[in-house]
Amino acid sequence: MNDPAAMRRSYLRGQLDENAVSRTWLDQLSGWYADATADPAVIEATAMQVATVDAAGRPSVRTVLVKAMDERGVVFYTNYGSAKGRDLAAKPYAAAVLVWPPLERQVRLSGAVSRVDRADTEAYFASRPRGSQLGAWASPQSTVVASRGVLEDAARVIEERFAGRDIPAPPNWGGYRLVPDVVEFWQGRADRLHDRIRYRLDDDTWVIERLAP
Ligand SMILES: Cc1cc2nc3c(=O)[nH]c(=O)nc-3n(C[C@H](O)[C@H](O)[C@H](O)COP(=O)(O)O)c2cc1C
């Protein structure tokens, strides 16, 4: 095994200047997202890790895919009855990170989380492949299942139930919007003197400031 302590890379690909970043976190994120999608070395540019806490304050983190981003926040879709759904019902806040190692970049967001409008969920669900739609119905996400066969049987039952017609979004499935009040952009630099630029909502004003790496 390679000794993790001996793994070392220099980050030299870019830089970030508080006087040159976009005026809004959304413009900055959109620009970096465009760079990520344009780089063939980034294979899942929308992958975002989302951390939640349960009612007792115990954190969990998992990957989801970002499906929308605008001035209101970033949206992902999931099962509302999942572990993350239960966490968010009890504590409607999350922290998230997108990391694009080939670009030596990370974006962190944190803030309140709310469900997206049902119409948005239905529109997005309708755009998904039919197989994914069946899967959403068949999977009681985050519960213990006896076997894979149980899930496949459930998918077959759903397929028969909706044979020949459109599959609606399951009632317990939908989008969450993370509405950030802090967004931080990290660009790797030489000698571990990385650039960190944070957008922080202070009352109604976004403050842009540099953080020590
Ligand atoms: C690349 C990748 C993308 C994923 N995208 C989603 C997603 O968009 N929505 C989702 O519910 N789970 C997604 N998952 C699965 C989650 O990471 C997680 O296993 C699942 O949501 C259950 O999490 P929970 O038990 O903490 O609620 C993805 C996993 C990976 C590795």
Short mmCIF file of C-alpha atoms and ligand atoms in Angstrom, two decimals:
data_model
loop_
_atom_site.label_atom_id
_atom_site.label_comp_id
_atom_site.label_asym_id
_atom_site.label_seq_id
_atom_site.Cartn_x
_atom_site.Cartn_y
_atom_site.Cartn_z
CA MET A 1 0.00 0.00 0.00
CA ASN A 2 1.18 3.52 -0.72
CA ASP A 3 1.89 5.26 2.56
CA PRO A 4 -0.79 8.00 2.80
CA ALA A 5 1.70 10.22 4.64
CA ALA A 6 4.02 10.09 1.63
CA MET A 7 1.32 11.05 -0.92
CA ARG A 8 2.00 14.64 -1.88
CA ARG A 9 0.93 16.88 -4.75
CA SER A 10 1.60 20.50 -5.46
CA TYR A 11 -1.40 22.59 -6.46
CA LEU A 12 -0.39 24.96 -9.22
CA ARG A 13 -3.33 25.21 -11.59
CA GLY A 14 -4.94 28.47 -10.62
CA GLN A 15 -5.44 31.33 -8.25
CA LEU A 16 -8.26 33.28 -6.71
CA ASP A 17 -8.20 36.95 -5.83
CA GLU A 18 -10.79 38.69 -3.67
CA ASN A 19 -10.65 41.67 -6.04
CA ALA A 20 -11.21 39.56 -9.14
CA VAL A 21 -13.89 37.08 -8.05
CA SER A 22 -17.46 37.47 -9.31
CA ARG A 23 -19.71 39.83 -7.39
CA THR A 24 -22.11 37.07 -6.38
CA TRP A 25 -21.46 33.56 -5.10
CA LEU A 26 -23.79 32.28 -7.80
CA ASP A 27 -21.76 33.83 -10.63
CA GLN A 28 -18.57 32.52 -9.09
CA LEU A 29 -20.05 29.04 -8.63
CA SER A 30 -21.51 29.07 -12.15
CA GLY A 31 -18.10 29.92 -13.60
CA TRP A 32 -16.36 27.17 -11.67
CA TYR A 33 -19.12 24.70 -12.51
CA ALA A 34 -18.67 25.54 -16.21
CA ASP A 35 -14.93 24.90 -15.87
CA ALA A 36 -15.65 21.57 -14.15
CA THR A 37 -18.05 20.38 -16.85
CA ALA A 38 -15.56 21.41 -19.55
CA ASP A 39 -12.75 19.37 -18.01
CA PRO A 40 -12.92 15.71 -19.10
CA ALA A 41 -10.96 14.72 -15.98
CA VAL A 42 -13.96 15.77 -13.85
CA ILE A 43 -16.34 12.84 -14.26
CA GLU A 44 -19.21 13.93 -11.99
CA ALA A 45 -19.16 17.71 -11.88
CA THR A 46 -22.50 17.90 -10.04
CA ALA A 47 -21.55 15.53 -7.21
CA MET A 48 -21.93 17.30 -3.88
CA GLN A 49 -21.47 15.96 -0.37
CA VAL A 50 -24.22 17.10 1.96
CA ALA A 51 -23.88 16.94 5.73
CA THR A 52 -26.88 17.00 8.04
CA VAL A 53 -27.31 16.46 11.76
CA ASP A 54 -29.92 14.42 13.55
CA ALA A 55 -32.03 15.61 16.47
CA ALA A 56 -29.22 14.56 18.88
CA GLY A 57 -26.63 16.59 16.95
CA ARG A 58 -24.91 13.59 15.36
CA PRO A 59 -23.73 14.44 11.81
CA SER A 60 -24.02 12.33 8.65
CA VAL A 61 -22.67 13.05 5.21
CA ARG A 62 -23.44 11.59 1.80
CA THR A 63 -23.10 12.41 -1.89
CA VAL A 64 -26.00 13.73 -3.94
CA LEU A 65 -26.20 15.26 -7.41
CA VAL A 66 -26.98 18.95 -7.82
CA LYS A 67 -29.91 19.37 -10.18
CA ALA A 68 -30.39 23.15 -10.13
CA MET A 69 -28.57 26.23 -8.93
CA ASP A 70 -29.81 29.80 -8.95
CA GLU A 71 -29.80 32.85 -6.68
CA ARG A 72 -32.07 31.00 -4.24
CA GLY A 73 -29.62 28.14 -3.69
CA VAL A 74 -28.67 24.66 -4.87
CA VAL A 75 -31.18 21.87 -5.33
CA PHE A 76 -30.87 18.10 -5.00
CA TYR A 77 -33.47 15.35 -5.05
CA THR A 78 -33.94 12.49 -2.65
CA ASN A 79 -36.38 10.48 -0.59
CA TYR A 80 -38.00 12.63 2.11
CA GLY A 81 -38.21 9.59 4.39
CA SER A 82 -34.49 8.81 4.09
CA ALA A 83 -32.03 9.35 6.92
CA LYS A 84 -31.14 12.76 5.49
CA GLY A 85 -34.84 13.56 5.12
CA ARG A 86 -35.45 12.74 8.79
CA ASP A 87 -32.42 14.82 9.78
CA LEU A 88 -33.66 17.78 7.75
CA ALA A 89 -37.15 17.52 9.23
CA ALA A 90 -35.60 17.82 12.71
CA LYS A 91 -32.77 20.25 11.86
CA PRO A 92 -33.37 22.10 8.59
CA TYR A 93 -29.74 23.11 7.99
CA ALA A 94 -26.98 21.54 5.95
CA ALA A 95 -23.38 22.02 4.95
CA ALA A 96 -22.24 20.88 1.53
CA VAL A 97 -19.06 20.58 -0.45
CA LEU A 98 -18.28 20.17 -4.13
CA VAL A 99 -14.70 19.15 -4.83
CA TRP A 100 -13.14 19.06 -8.27
CA PRO A 101 -9.64 17.60 -7.66
CA PRO A 102 -8.43 17.93 -11.27
CA LEU A 103 -9.05 21.68 -10.98
CA GLU A 104 -7.64 21.81 -7.44
CA ARG A 105 -10.87 23.45 -6.35
CA GLN A 106 -13.43 23.08 -3.60
CA VAL A 107 -16.66 24.95 -2.91
CA ARG A 108 -18.34 24.83 0.48
CA LEU A 109 -21.88 26.01 1.18
CA SER A 110 -23.94 26.09 4.32
CA GLY A 111 -27.34 27.38 5.28
CA ALA A 112 -30.98 26.54 5.75
CA VAL A 113 -32.68 23.79 3.75
CA SER A 114 -36.27 23.72 2.56
CA ARG A 115 -38.30 21.55 0.22
CA VAL A 116 -38.65 22.80 -3.35
CA ASP A 117 -42.11 23.53 -4.74
CA ARG A 118 -43.99 20.36 -5.59
CA ALA A 119 -44.33 21.56 -9.19
CA ASP A 120 -40.51 21.70 -9.48
CA THR A 121 -40.22 18.17 -8.10
CA GLU A 122 -42.85 16.91 -10.52
CA ALA A 123 -41.20 18.63 -13.49
CA TYR A 124 -37.78 17.22 -12.61
CA PHE A 125 -39.16 13.74 -11.89
CA ALA A 126 -40.90 13.71 -15.28
CA SER A 127 -37.53 14.41 -16.95
CA ARG A 128 -35.87 11.35 -15.40
CA PRO A 129 -35.44 8.05 -17.25
CA ARG A 130 -38.30 5.63 -16.57
CA GLY A 131 -35.95 3.20 -14.84
CA SER A 132 -34.93 5.87 -12.33
CA GLN A 133 -38.59 6.75 -11.79
CA LEU A 134 -39.37 3.11 -10.98
CA GLY A 135 -36.37 2.96 -8.66
CA ALA A 136 -37.57 5.98 -6.71
CA TRP A 137 -40.92 4.28 -6.09
CA ALA A 138 -39.38 0.90 -5.27
CA SER A 139 -36.72 2.03 -2.79
CA PRO A 140 -37.65 2.91 0.80
CA GLN A 141 -34.33 4.73 1.01
CA SER A 142 -32.20 4.20 4.12
CA THR A 143 -34.31 1.32 5.48
CA VAL A 144 -32.94 -2.21 5.93
CA VAL A 145 -33.91 -4.56 3.08
CA ALA A 146 -33.71 -8.35 3.31
CA SER A 147 -32.11 -8.78 -0.11
CA ARG A 148 -31.59 -7.19 -3.51
CA GLY A 149 -34.37 -9.46 -4.76
CA VAL A 150 -36.86 -7.66 -2.53
CA LEU A 151 -36.01 -4.36 -4.25
CA GLU A 152 -36.16 -5.87 -7.74
CA ASP A 153 -39.53 -7.46 -6.96
CA ALA A 154 -40.80 -4.10 -5.70
CA ALA A 155 -39.62 -2.44 -8.93
CA ARG A 156 -41.49 -5.06 -10.99
CA VAL A 157 -44.70 -4.46 -9.02
CA ILE A 158 -44.39 -0.72 -9.64
CA GLU A 159 -43.71 -1.33 -13.33
CA GLU A 160 -46.94 -3.33 -13.60
CA ARG A 161 -48.89 -0.75 -11.61
CA PHE A 162 -47.87 2.04 -14.00
CA ALA A 163 -47.75 -0.04 -17.19
CA GLY A 164 -48.62 2.05 -20.23
CA ARG A 165 -48.80 5.36 -18.40
CA ASP A 166 -46.61 8.08 -17.01
CA ILE A 167 -45.09 7.51 -13.57
CA PRO A 168 -45.84 10.38 -11.17
CA ALA A 169 -43.34 11.51 -8.55
CA PRO A 170 -43.70 9.43 -5.37
CA PRO A 171 -45.27 11.47 -2.57
CA ASN A 172 -42.25 10.89 -0.31
CA TRP A 173 -39.70 11.91 -2.93
CA GLY A 174 -38.65 15.41 -3.93
CA GLY A 175 -36.18 18.22 -3.94
CA TYR A 176 -34.43 20.12 -1.22
CA ARG A 177 -32.92 23.55 -1.69
CA LEU A 178 -29.89 24.50 0.35
CA VAL A 179 -30.17 28.27 0.74
CA PRO A 180 -26.62 29.30 1.56
CA ASP A 181 -25.62 32.10 3.85
CA VAL A 182 -21.95 31.16 3.53
CA VAL A 183 -20.20 30.03 0.34
CA GLU A 184 -16.46 29.50 0.27
CA PHE A 185 -14.27 28.97 -2.78
CA TRP A 186 -10.91 27.23 -2.33
CA GLN A 187 -8.20 27.16 -4.96
CA GLY A 188 -5.07 25.10 -4.27
CA ARG A 189 -1.80 27.03 -4.43
CA ALA A 190 1.89 26.32 -3.99
CA ASP A 191 3.39 25.59 -0.58
CA ARG A 192 -0.06 25.07 0.94
CA LEU A 193 -0.71 28.83 0.79
CA HIS A 194 -4.04 28.19 -0.82
CA ASP A 195 -6.59 30.84 -1.74
CA ARG A 196 -9.86 30.84 0.21
CA ILE A 197 -12.49 33.43 -0.61
CA ARG A 198 -15.68 33.44 1.44
CA TYR A 199 -19.03 35.05 0.61
CA ARG A 200 -20.91 35.58 3.88
CA LEU A 201 -24.39 37.00 4.25
CA ASP A 202 -24.31 39.74 6.87
CA ASP A 203 -27.90 40.97 7.35
CA ASP A 204 -28.84 41.69 3.74
CA THR A 205 -25.35 42.20 2.41
CA TRP A 206 -22.92 39.67 1.05
CA VAL A 207 -19.44 40.24 2.44
CA ILE A 208 -16.51 38.87 0.43
CA GLU A 209 -13.37 38.15 2.43
CA ARG A 210 -10.19 36.10 2.28
CA LEU A 211 -9.52 33.36 4.82
CA ALA A 212 -6.19 31.94 5.84
CA PRO A 213 -5.68 28.52 4.29
C1 LIG B 1 -22.12 9.96 -7.17
C2 LIG B 1 -23.31 9.74 -6.27
C3 LIG B 1 -24.49 10.44 -6.50
C4 LIG B 1 -25.60 10.27 -5.68
N1 LIG B 1 -26.71 11.04 -5.90
C5 LIG B 1 -27.77 10.93 -5.04
C6 LIG B 1 -28.88 11.80 -5.19
O1 LIG B 1 -28.92 12.71 -6.05
N2 LIG B 1 -29.92 11.64 -4.33
C7 LIG B 1 -29.92 10.67 -3.34
O2 LIG B 1 -30.89 10.58 -2.62
N3 LIG B 1 -28.86 9.87 -3.17
C8 LIG B 1 -27.79 9.96 -4.00
N4 LIG B 1 -26.69 9.16 -3.82
C9 LIG B 1 -26.72 8.17 -2.71
C10 LIG B 1 -26.41 8.88 -1.38
O3 LIG B 1 -25.04 9.15 -1.28
C11 LIG B 1 -26.89 8.08 -0.16
O4 LIG B 1 -26.36 6.77 -0.21
C12 LIG B 1 -28.42 7.98 -0.08
O5 LIG B 1 -29.05 9.20 -0.46
C13 LIG B 1 -28.88 7.61 1.32
O6 LIG B 1 -28.41 8.59 2.23
P1 LIG B 1 -29.04 8.75 3.70
O7 LIG B 1 -29.28 7.34 4.22
O8 LIG B 1 -28.01 9.47 4.49
O9 LIG B 1 -30.32 9.52 3.57
C14 LIG B 1 -25.56 9.33 -4.61
C15 LIG B 1 -24.36 8.64 -4.37
C16 LIG B 1 -23.26 8.86 -5.17
C17 LIG B 1 -21.99 8.13 -4.86
#
